[in-house]
XYZ file of C-alpha atoms in Angstrom:
689
model
C 0.318 0.241 0.336
C 1.313 3.843 -1.252
C 0.976 6.980 0.238
C -2.998 7.329 -0.736
C -4.579 5.046 1.269
C -5.142 8.138 3.836
C -7.052 10.476 1.109
C -10.324 11.376 0.805
C -10.633 11.318 -2.738
C -12.089 7.882 -4.306
C -10.140 8.789 -7.950
C -7.314 8.341 -5.404
C -8.144 6.018 -3.173
C -8.507 3.677 -6.302
C -5.226 4.110 -6.978
C -3.832 3.047 -2.855
C -2.967 -0.602 -3.816
C -0.902 -0.084 -6.922
C 2.923 -1.037 -6.699
C 3.403 2.333 -7.575
C 4.999 4.385 -4.762
C 1.982 7.404 -5.532
C 2.191 10.086 -3.502
C -0.693 13.115 -3.047
C 0.731 16.158 -4.199
C 1.791 18.261 -1.033
C 5.138 19.379 0.916
C 6.426 15.834 1.589
C 6.632 14.961 -2.326
C 7.742 18.065 -3.462
C 10.388 18.095 -0.718
C 11.406 14.503 -1.282
C 12.083 15.497 -5.126
C 14.190 17.939 -4.252
C 15.854 15.974 -1.622
C 16.413 12.806 -3.851
C 17.093 15.743 -7.027
C 14.835 13.027 -9.119
C 12.208 13.990 -11.650
C 8.906 14.251 -10.663
C 6.263 12.054 -12.616
C 2.711 13.977 -12.264
C -0.279 11.385 -13.287
C -3.827 13.203 -13.127
C -6.729 11.747 -13.757
C -10.587 11.721 -12.394
C -12.286 8.930 -11.180
C -14.988 8.269 -14.057
C -12.376 8.473 -16.524
C -12.304 5.740 -18.575
C -8.848 6.043 -20.090
C -7.578 6.782 -16.475
C -8.623 3.178 -15.544
C -7.162 1.752 -18.426
C -3.765 2.795 -18.124
C -4.084 2.199 -14.125
C -4.913 -1.240 -15.133
C -2.104 -1.520 -17.807
C 0.789 0.074 -16.243
C -0.021 1.059 -12.363
C -1.236 -2.093 -11.637
C 2.009 -3.978 -13.555
C 4.474 -4.843 -10.645
C 7.685 -4.519 -13.404
C 6.368 -0.530 -15.044
C 6.018 0.235 -11.218
C 9.626 -0.613 -10.223
C 10.996 1.419 -12.920
C 8.121 4.547 -11.791
C 9.710 4.047 -8.112
C 13.726 3.689 -9.399
C 12.841 6.729 -11.496
C 10.538 9.249 -10.353
C 8.670 10.595 -7.506
C 5.273 9.533 -8.035
C 2.346 12.142 -7.807
C -1.167 11.621 -8.077
C -3.172 14.273 -8.455
C -7.382 13.979 -8.614
C -7.926 17.050 -11.149
C -11.643 17.826 -9.755
C -9.793 18.325 -6.449
C -6.872 20.211 -7.807
C -8.241 21.955 -10.907
C -5.571 24.596 -10.047
C -2.971 21.905 -10.654
C -4.381 20.408 -13.435
C -5.209 23.441 -15.294
C -1.712 24.467 -14.647
C 0.043 21.106 -16.493
C -2.765 20.776 -19.270
C -1.534 24.620 -20.054
C 2.355 23.301 -20.083
C 1.189 20.364 -21.819
C -0.163 22.592 -24.976
C 3.108 24.612 -25.056
C 4.916 21.684 -24.902
C 3.382 19.486 -27.263
C 1.428 21.400 -29.178
C -1.486 19.439 -29.261
C -4.658 19.752 -26.829
C -4.547 17.886 -23.499
C -6.947 15.549 -21.770
C -6.751 13.003 -18.954
C -5.082 11.202 -17.632
C -2.480 13.592 -18.316
C 0.968 12.344 -17.652
C 3.820 14.937 -17.097
C 7.180 15.079 -16.311
C 8.848 17.652 -13.889
C 11.508 19.164 -12.487
C 11.942 18.978 -8.372
C 10.723 22.453 -8.408
C 7.394 21.439 -10.460
C 8.530 22.998 -13.721
C 7.418 20.508 -16.328
C 9.720 19.351 -19.023
C 7.879 16.668 -21.188
C 4.158 15.344 -21.078
C 1.416 13.479 -22.782
C -2.031 12.240 -21.688
C -2.249 8.021 -22.307
C 0.522 5.614 -22.751
C -0.172 2.251 -23.807
C 2.679 -0.088 -22.000
C 3.971 -1.450 -25.110
C 4.484 0.682 -28.934
C 1.148 0.733 -30.455
C -0.632 2.428 -33.286
C 2.234 5.667 -33.409
C 2.224 5.941 -29.751
C 5.510 5.297 -27.757
C 5.216 2.600 -24.977
C 5.200 3.562 -21.889
C 8.106 1.685 -20.268
C 10.041 2.715 -23.645
C 9.128 6.360 -22.609
C 9.987 6.004 -18.623
C 13.645 4.887 -19.713
C 13.752 7.725 -22.089
C 12.840 10.466 -20.000
C 14.728 9.279 -17.205
C 17.961 9.246 -19.254
C 17.480 13.007 -21.078
C 16.746 14.128 -17.549
C 19.903 12.655 -16.411
C 21.902 13.984 -19.566
C 20.406 17.713 -20.496
C 19.812 19.244 -17.478
C 21.447 22.873 -19.026
C 18.574 22.254 -22.039
C 16.001 21.436 -19.823
C 17.017 24.314 -17.348
C 16.737 26.860 -20.741
C 13.440 25.632 -22.063
C 11.810 25.715 -18.935
C 12.605 29.387 -18.302
C 11.332 29.946 -21.761
C 8.277 28.520 -21.063
C 7.624 30.050 -17.893
C 7.833 32.841 -19.988
C 5.525 32.007 -22.017
C 3.046 30.452 -19.894
C 2.670 33.762 -18.209
C 2.737 36.092 -21.120
C -0.078 33.905 -22.055
C -1.629 35.132 -18.765
C -1.053 38.703 -18.941
C -3.054 39.829 -21.933
C -3.065 43.581 -22.242
C -6.432 44.961 -20.450
C -8.275 47.967 -22.153
C -10.112 50.783 -20.351
C -14.332 50.753 -20.101
C -14.834 53.020 -23.109
C -13.296 50.361 -25.097
C -15.630 47.987 -24.183
C -18.035 47.354 -27.322
C -20.570 44.690 -28.712
C -18.067 43.717 -31.464
C -16.989 40.723 -30.107
C -21.105 39.526 -29.598
C -21.706 40.521 -33.102
C -18.353 38.147 -34.431
C -19.446 35.408 -31.757
C -22.896 35.386 -33.079
C -21.291 35.265 -37.276
C -19.225 32.164 -35.903
C -21.974 30.422 -34.446
C -23.842 30.510 -37.498
C -20.501 29.310 -39.545
C -19.871 26.076 -37.070
C -23.138 24.934 -36.358
C -23.949 21.260 -38.022
C -27.173 21.555 -39.786
C -27.583 18.146 -40.218
C -27.478 17.140 -36.393
C -26.874 19.900 -34.578
C -24.471 21.629 -32.053
C -20.910 22.441 -33.021
C -17.908 20.778 -35.197
C -18.168 17.007 -35.777
C -16.333 13.614 -33.355
C -16.126 13.820 -30.748
C -19.018 15.785 -30.060
C -19.836 18.214 -26.894
C -22.822 19.624 -25.772
C -20.689 23.052 -25.648
C -23.910 24.503 -23.250
C -22.258 28.029 -23.139
C -22.621 28.120 -26.889
C -26.095 27.089 -26.971
C -26.407 29.271 -23.878
C -25.283 32.499 -25.743
C -27.464 31.277 -28.999
C -30.547 31.725 -26.577
C -28.913 35.081 -25.534
C -28.840 36.387 -29.285
C -32.548 35.306 -29.953
C -33.416 39.004 -29.802
C -30.703 39.753 -32.612
C -31.697 37.249 -35.039
C -34.733 34.807 -34.546
C -32.206 31.777 -36.415
C -30.444 31.825 -33.299
C -33.114 30.313 -30.761
C -33.712 27.702 -34.292
C -29.967 26.648 -33.918
C -30.552 25.909 -30.073
C -33.809 23.975 -30.644
C -32.445 21.952 -33.226
C -29.572 21.045 -31.009
C -31.258 20.379 -28.063
C -33.700 18.155 -30.258
C -30.995 16.445 -31.291
C -29.147 15.822 -27.709
C -32.572 14.957 -26.279
C -33.237 12.124 -28.783
C -29.913 11.131 -29.178
C -27.896 8.392 -27.207
C -26.072 11.895 -25.344
C -29.285 11.374 -22.938
C -29.832 8.067 -20.828
C -33.687 7.313 -22.186
C -33.887 4.727 -19.571
C -32.815 6.156 -16.345
C -32.777 9.752 -16.903
C -29.445 11.744 -16.788
C -26.820 13.164 -19.695
C -24.134 11.004 -20.601
C -20.259 13.712 -20.903
C -20.745 13.517 -24.859
C -20.752 11.636 -28.361
C -17.784 9.545 -30.030
C -20.030 10.211 -33.094
C -21.022 13.537 -35.019
C -25.102 12.171 -34.647
C -25.609 12.141 -31.184
C -26.238 8.319 -31.119
C -23.647 6.770 -29.138
C -21.891 8.400 -26.096
C -19.097 7.933 -23.926
C -20.914 6.478 -20.854
C -19.469 8.391 -18.286
C -21.976 10.821 -16.186
C -20.784 14.158 -14.894
C -22.303 16.395 -12.305
C -21.604 19.686 -14.010
C -22.875 18.157 -17.593
C -26.402 17.630 -15.810
C -26.344 20.896 -13.860
C -25.823 22.803 -16.794
C -27.678 20.852 -19.626
C -30.960 21.170 -17.258
C -30.118 24.943 -17.150
C -29.887 25.493 -20.700
C -33.338 22.722 -21.244
C -35.111 25.182 -18.810
C -34.235 28.666 -20.383
C -34.387 26.926 -23.434
C -38.426 26.565 -22.570
C -38.614 30.306 -21.219
C -36.856 31.180 -24.606
C -39.580 29.021 -26.238
C -42.621 29.682 -24.633
C -43.123 26.316 -24.503
C -43.133 22.984 -22.455
C -41.057 21.484 -25.022
C -38.216 19.782 -23.040
C -40.607 19.618 -19.592
C -40.532 15.594 -19.931
C -36.267 15.254 -20.273
C -36.199 18.236 -17.334
C -38.249 16.325 -14.876
C -36.403 12.647 -15.917
C -33.278 14.142 -15.385
C -34.195 15.968 -12.235
C -35.396 12.965 -11.145
C -32.362 10.970 -11.831
C -30.249 13.791 -9.772
C -32.289 13.324 -6.725
C -32.186 9.670 -7.322
C -28.888 8.776 -8.007
C -26.672 11.649 -7.517
C -27.675 13.533 -3.724
C -26.958 12.488 -0.561
C -28.540 12.143 2.370
C -26.770 15.057 3.739
C -27.789 17.048 0.959
C -24.734 17.744 -1.239
C -24.473 16.291 -4.850
C -21.885 13.489 -6.028
C -19.830 14.254 -8.754
C -19.883 11.599 -11.725
C -20.636 8.188 -12.681
C -18.568 5.840 -14.042
C -18.276 4.775 -17.847
C -17.687 1.235 -16.564
C -19.380 -1.307 -14.724
C -19.753 -5.000 -14.340
C -21.468 -6.696 -17.544
C -25.084 -7.574 -16.732
C -23.966 -11.626 -16.169
C -21.457 -10.447 -13.507
C -18.625 -11.714 -15.043
C -14.785 -10.855 -15.684
C -14.016 -7.202 -16.156
C -15.429 -4.050 -15.787
C -16.724 -2.959 -19.510
C -17.820 0.580 -20.623
C -21.452 0.798 -21.325
C -22.148 -2.485 -19.896
C -25.226 -1.009 -17.684
C -26.516 0.846 -20.318
C -26.833 -1.343 -23.345
C -28.875 -4.898 -24.319
C -28.803 -7.100 -26.833
C -31.953 -8.396 -28.576
C -32.715 -11.537 -26.085
C -33.037 -9.544 -22.692
C -35.216 -7.093 -24.360
C -36.980 -9.916 -25.731
C -37.574 -11.191 -22.571
C -38.656 -8.595 -20.791
C -41.963 -7.280 -22.804
C -44.788 -8.425 -24.306
C -45.062 -8.690 -28.365
C -47.277 -5.231 -28.404
C -44.202 -4.232 -26.656
C -41.922 -5.286 -28.712
C -43.482 -3.627 -31.624
C -43.301 -0.011 -29.570
C -39.901 -0.625 -28.263
C -37.915 -1.503 -31.791
C -39.788 1.417 -33.740
C -38.916 3.925 -30.879
C -35.831 3.221 -29.472
C -34.146 1.983 -32.783
C -33.745 -1.704 -31.866
C -34.954 -2.892 -35.324
C -32.105 -1.036 -36.583
C -28.092 -2.775 -36.237
C -26.474 -2.619 -33.245
C -25.486 0.550 -32.488
C -22.339 -0.144 -29.700
C -19.942 -3.165 -29.707
C -22.579 -5.458 -30.843
C -25.677 -4.087 -28.492
C -28.172 -1.587 -28.481
C -27.586 1.590 -26.694
C -31.488 3.011 -26.778
C -32.262 6.207 -28.924
C -35.891 8.021 -29.314
C -36.288 7.413 -33.697
C -40.060 8.385 -33.550
C -42.219 10.539 -31.682
C -45.531 8.665 -30.102
C -47.834 10.484 -33.164
C -45.417 8.853 -35.491
C -45.761 5.506 -33.858
C -49.250 5.294 -33.435
C -49.667 5.871 -37.361
C -46.850 3.058 -38.288
C -48.375 0.446 -35.549
C -52.222 1.525 -36.752
C -53.171 2.511 -33.132
C -54.386 5.367 -31.077
C -51.722 8.277 -29.791
C -52.777 7.341 -26.293
C -52.339 3.762 -26.611
C -48.699 4.542 -28.202
C -47.860 6.527 -25.167
C -49.147 3.893 -22.244
C -47.231 1.043 -24.374
C -43.899 3.832 -24.316
C -44.260 4.628 -20.487
C -44.959 0.716 -19.737
C -41.602 -0.370 -21.941
C -39.097 2.136 -20.253
C -40.384 1.515 -16.439
C -39.883 -2.173 -17.017
C -36.208 -1.721 -18.823
C -35.625 0.591 -16.027
C -36.624 -1.747 -13.701
C -34.630 -4.710 -15.289
C -31.744 -2.339 -15.430
C -31.596 -1.988 -12.124
C -30.979 -5.034 -10.754
C -27.887 -4.663 -12.677
C -23.700 -4.185 -11.319
C -23.979 -0.433 -11.376
C -21.626 2.284 -12.123
C -19.115 3.170 -9.955
C -19.839 6.501 -8.441
C -17.645 9.337 -7.318
C -18.780 10.213 -3.412
C -17.046 13.165 -3.036
C -19.348 16.663 -3.426
C -17.496 19.698 -5.227
C -18.692 22.804 -4.474
C -18.315 24.280 -7.673
C -20.073 21.655 -9.378
C -22.809 21.512 -6.501
C -23.445 25.353 -7.525
C -23.976 24.411 -11.320
C -25.984 21.882 -10.121
C -27.674 23.642 -7.472
C -28.702 26.536 -10.476
C -29.652 23.871 -12.749
C -32.365 22.199 -10.123
C -33.755 25.567 -9.106
C -34.272 26.617 -12.482
C -36.177 22.925 -13.237
C -38.194 23.404 -10.733
C -39.442 26.914 -11.668
C -40.028 26.321 -15.388
C -41.861 23.174 -14.353
C -43.330 23.562 -11.486
C -41.488 20.208 -9.308
C -41.129 21.903 -6.085
C -39.231 18.803 -5.154
C -36.268 19.718 -7.415
C -36.508 22.785 -5.587
C -36.244 21.278 -2.413
C -33.293 19.536 -3.680
C -31.391 22.766 -4.100
C -32.091 23.608 -0.726
C -30.596 20.714 0.454
C -27.930 20.886 -1.639
C -27.038 24.877 -0.573
C -27.621 23.650 2.863
C -24.952 21.047 3.094
C -22.266 23.645 1.496
C -23.082 26.149 4.275
C -22.899 23.663 6.715
C -19.782 21.756 5.978
C -17.995 23.996 3.243
C -18.215 27.144 4.896
C -16.023 27.118 7.205
C -13.889 30.268 9.419
C -15.269 32.772 6.624
C -14.270 30.863 3.559
C -15.140 27.971 1.142
C -13.877 24.625 1.234
C -13.500 23.034 -2.289
C -14.234 19.051 -1.626
C -15.603 17.060 0.830
C -16.381 13.341 1.186
C -18.535 11.739 4.087
C -18.628 14.945 5.583
C -14.612 15.243 6.114
C -14.108 18.981 3.923
C -10.594 20.333 3.218
C -9.000 22.323 0.130
C -9.394 26.165 0.153
C -12.403 26.604 -2.392
C -11.039 28.299 -5.873
C -12.810 30.745 -8.098
C -15.433 28.190 -9.379
C -16.641 27.554 -6.214
C -17.456 30.918 -5.355
C -19.105 32.743 -8.420
C -20.709 29.540 -9.218
C -22.024 28.694 -5.813
C -22.942 32.468 -6.305
C -25.174 31.729 -9.357
C -26.827 28.612 -7.557
C -28.185 31.172 -4.707
C -29.312 33.778 -7.065
C -31.428 31.243 -8.968
C -33.052 29.400 -5.905
C -33.465 32.959 -4.710
C -36.158 33.659 -7.764
C -38.234 30.630 -6.469
C -38.109 31.768 -2.641
C -36.800 34.570 -0.820
C -34.337 33.698 2.104
C -32.727 36.788 3.839
C -29.968 34.823 6.058
C -29.121 33.107 1.516
C -28.705 36.455 0.411
C -26.639 36.983 3.226
C -24.197 34.053 2.321
C -24.131 35.645 -1.042
C -22.925 39.166 0.582
C -19.999 37.036 1.969
C -19.255 35.112 -0.782
C -18.990 38.096 -3.262
C -16.728 40.068 -0.563
C -14.006 37.007 0.075
C -14.294 37.090 -3.583
C -13.419 40.993 -4.113
C -10.574 40.585 -1.176
C -9.048 37.959 -2.201
C -9.194 36.584 -5.754
C -8.369 40.295 -7.333
C -5.983 40.766 -10.109
C -3.843 43.352 -10.957
C -1.581 44.706 -13.336
C 1.591 46.701 -12.641
C -0.289 50.142 -12.373
C -2.530 48.743 -9.832
C -5.841 48.265 -12.401
C -7.743 45.310 -11.377
C -7.410 42.486 -14.921
C -9.978 40.214 -13.447
C -10.076 37.658 -10.704
C -7.369 35.075 -10.338
C -8.418 31.067 -10.285
C -6.469 30.867 -6.718
C -7.019 33.336 -4.004
C -3.920 35.163 -2.792
C -3.961 32.830 0.472
C -4.228 29.743 -1.520
C -0.576 27.464 -1.754
C 2.128 28.992 -4.433
C 2.135 27.347 -7.402
C 4.759 27.952 -10.723
C 1.493 29.863 -12.169
C -1.739 32.037 -11.062
C -3.820 32.216 -13.997
C -7.145 34.008 -14.900
C -9.860 32.108 -16.430
C -11.414 33.827 -19.342
C -11.717 30.877 -21.527
C -14.455 28.186 -21.143
C -13.524 24.774 -21.007
C -15.410 21.871 -19.578
C -16.833 23.650 -17.085
C -18.097 27.932 -17.770
C -15.073 30.470 -17.128
C -15.077 31.491 -13.535
C -14.407 35.208 -14.526
C -17.364 35.008 -16.768
C -19.767 33.873 -14.201
C -18.073 36.528 -12.707
C -18.857 39.285 -14.861
C -22.895 37.939 -14.773
C -23.248 37.407 -10.982
C -21.368 40.165 -10.090
C -23.231 42.580 -13.292
C -26.451 41.122 -11.457
C -25.740 42.002 -7.824
C -24.448 45.510 -8.748
C -28.430 46.378 -10.349
C -29.834 44.420 -7.471
C -27.764 46.005 -4.492
C -26.534 49.437 -5.909
C -23.003 48.306 -4.743
C -20.732 50.221 -7.159
C -17.836 47.940 -6.317
C -19.815 44.892 -7.793
C -19.858 46.869 -11.246
C -16.535 48.033 -11.066
C -15.552 44.311 -10.927
C -18.018 43.115 -13.904
C -16.229 46.419 -15.834
C -12.265 45.177 -15.014
C -13.228 41.488 -15.365
C -14.225 42.719 -19.321
C -11.572 45.144 -19.757
C -8.884 41.953 -18.372
C -9.947 39.366 -20.744
C -10.993 41.811 -24.121
C -7.564 40.704 -25.485
C -8.881 37.129 -25.644
C -12.175 37.469 -26.100
C -11.744 39.299 -28.972
C -9.697 37.323 -30.580
C -11.258 34.318 -30.330
C -15.119 34.920 -28.791
C -16.048 31.423 -29.366
C -13.863 30.001 -26.851
C -15.594 32.715 -23.957
C -19.175 32.390 -24.215
C -19.568 32.461 -21.005
C -17.714 36.015 -20.571
C -20.220 36.892 -23.350
C -22.849 36.622 -21.660
C -21.629 39.134 -19.073
C -20.575 41.226 -21.813
C -24.625 41.326 -22.919
C -25.561 42.211 -19.602
C -22.673 44.844 -18.892
C -23.692 46.703 -22.447
C -27.573 45.865 -22.165
C -28.586 45.079 -18.655
C -31.221 42.547 -18.298
C -34.852 43.652 -16.334
C -35.264 42.952 -12.833
C -38.161 42.616 -10.779
C -38.667 43.027 -6.888
C -41.876 42.511 -5.865
C -42.868 42.792 -1.959
C -46.742 41.727 -0.606
C -47.820 39.814 1.920
C -46.450 36.123 2.636
C -50.056 34.385 1.230
C -49.483 36.109 -2.266
C -46.090 35.394 -3.129
C -46.923 32.070 -5.024
C -49.071 33.701 -7.221
C -46.643 37.060 -8.181
C -43.658 34.445 -8.686
C -46.083 32.280 -11.386
C -46.581 35.776 -12.643
C -42.750 36.751 -13.298
C -42.512 32.930 -14.503
C -44.587 33.423 -17.078
C -43.845 36.904 -18.635
C -40.329 37.760 -18.360
C -38.056 36.834 -20.738
C -35.068 35.128 -20.613
C -32.588 36.698 -19.442
C -34.848 38.671 -16.724
C -34.602 37.822 -12.862
C -37.214 38.527 -10.275
C -37.292 38.254 -6.884
C -40.794 37.945 -4.629
C -40.184 39.274 -1.099
C -42.793 38.959 1.967
C -42.862 42.051 3.761
C -42.300 40.079 7.260
C -39.208 39.603 5.593
C -35.804 40.766 7.923
C -34.082 44.220 6.952
C -32.714 43.726 3.775
C -29.099 45.718 2.122
C -29.032 48.416 -0.318
C -31.355 49.056 -3.010
C -33.735 46.571 -2.195
C -33.839 47.864 1.026
C -35.979 51.036 -0.747
C -38.460 48.290 -2.078
C -41.269 48.355 -0.034
C -45.169 47.447 0.037
C -46.519 51.356 -1.210
C -48.817 52.290 1.482
C -52.530 51.522 1.223
C -51.276 48.338 -2.009
C -51.433 45.224 -1.331
C -48.651 44.522 -3.312
C -45.861 46.983 -4.853
C -43.935 45.905 -8.074
C -40.649 47.547 -8.849
C -39.522 46.764 -12.082
C -35.836 48.548 -13.829
C -33.327 48.239 -16.320
C -29.865 48.534 -14.983
C -30.797 51.810 -12.956
C -33.710 52.843 -15.527
C -36.318 52.372 -13.006
C -39.999 52.303 -13.857
C -43.325 53.301 -12.235
C -44.048 50.895 -9.304
C -47.788 49.114 -10.472
C -49.425 47.436 -8.170
C -51.480 44.156 -9.801
C -50.500 41.303 -11.557
C -52.019 42.186 -14.970
C -50.120 45.216 -15.114
C -46.960 44.298 -14.719
C -47.489 41.433 -17.684
C -48.128 43.954 -20.020
C -45.048 46.001 -18.856
C -42.733 42.696 -18.728
C -43.966 42.024 -22.303
C -42.373 45.376 -23.472
C -39.158 43.582 -22.903
């Protein structure tokens, strides 16, 4: 057993019995590298990563390969979900060193002072399909490190300078902020849209939620953007990205038609997609996505929420096959043979399943079927000569039987660590889903998750990033703060809680005091990914570009802009502007990579409408319903009962006027309209937006 047995990360614990002498990242391992002058072999992965498991089985569980690793290197294993700061730095280094995009497992070789000098991702144990074998690679890297120290030192200096320069784009003045990046992004979204299959680009195909969210925000500019978003979502919802049997979305599809996924399920993807589907329902003014929203929300509560309230991180792609024999296999839990399905269904149900789920077509995954939606109930009814009502009944029965049978299988592994940032994304998703569909259980679920974060992750005035079995640790990152804030803002729309708004402001103060970046003249240039009291690493990054998560600076620009208009606190507005000025260069050069930041830019140039309603507690639900059905996608509304505790800033001025049962205050930026006192008038005025 190595040094990982006392860690809380399930991913690290999976490697605790490897013959590799793994260390967690920390002073002990880094000091050992300095004392022995050995280079560091840094391996970064995560629990649900299929290729991480493959490399672990092929190499890290192999005693002879482990012996080489132990002889030549100080071996450090990192869970990228616990330490996104480390992952972010060395993914950037990998890009500079190899001119190739990174991924997981990330395999990097560092000098004892943490400077990277060589790297890659997955390596097979022996040469395969043009890839070097890991055994040969270990020997070559060790030889190179031993014989070329001066060259490595020179390379490190150049790499460090390049990485620093990549973080230091020249800021602009507030007068130079324009809508030009929004216009360019719109053109690029149209250009890169896959008009045949939806989404953007080719295989492997990811949802790219920030891009589709931006499409919904640009609808007033061009109705075509709504068509792009709806067409793309329809393909994802009906395709293999969506688990048609049990609910929840997979991480991405390996083909460009959204038919066959990579079978891992990530909490953050599902939180983002719940938000997107809810927003699309608002933009489309229909219940088009209510079914899939409700299926996803029920899956979240059933399979991803801990008894204490926090949301778990992920489900593995691999699981034991139905017969529970042999090694774990990707997709085994989710796919079917024809014989398995025939044994479950009646003849009439089988006819429905074959047409509805594409089971009468060739198997789409390793000789098995991964169900996708091929026909609507109406199409099914017409082909089978039955009523639509009968088709719906049969479809419901088929899905129930498949789900019940699947629950008897060996489930994929679940990473039960609770990450603050990802919980923030899911709190937002569940709150908006509950608000859109009327499912109070979703709002209650979001409430429980927020309560968990406040009770376990908020300690001594700062957020912690992760917990497992109730033990929280690691200082929070920018994403933890701003995504939790975003979740709270969504939840407050569903029902007001003064203590939650106070907590929101405490998080904002921590961001303002510990994450701000400045240039050499002292001007603000956005937010760092880590706080100023964080462990010192070789680079302190400022995230402006979206990756698997929306960029922290993009979320902050939108969240602090909204808080500015709600409270009147000028520092919030100053931060929004500083983020846009600091990120302007990369935003202008690559607008599609910064869709989250573009949302903040749009809100800065064209502030969303905000509505604050004060009324009696027994009328709050009626007013919330009015706001839900009348506000546009970007609008934000609060309904606050008269009995609420004292409110901060501008909110304190929003009171029910004398002689009125309710008063609604509507503003756009800091331009406010005359208060109104009845729901019909408010609906009319909101319809103007």
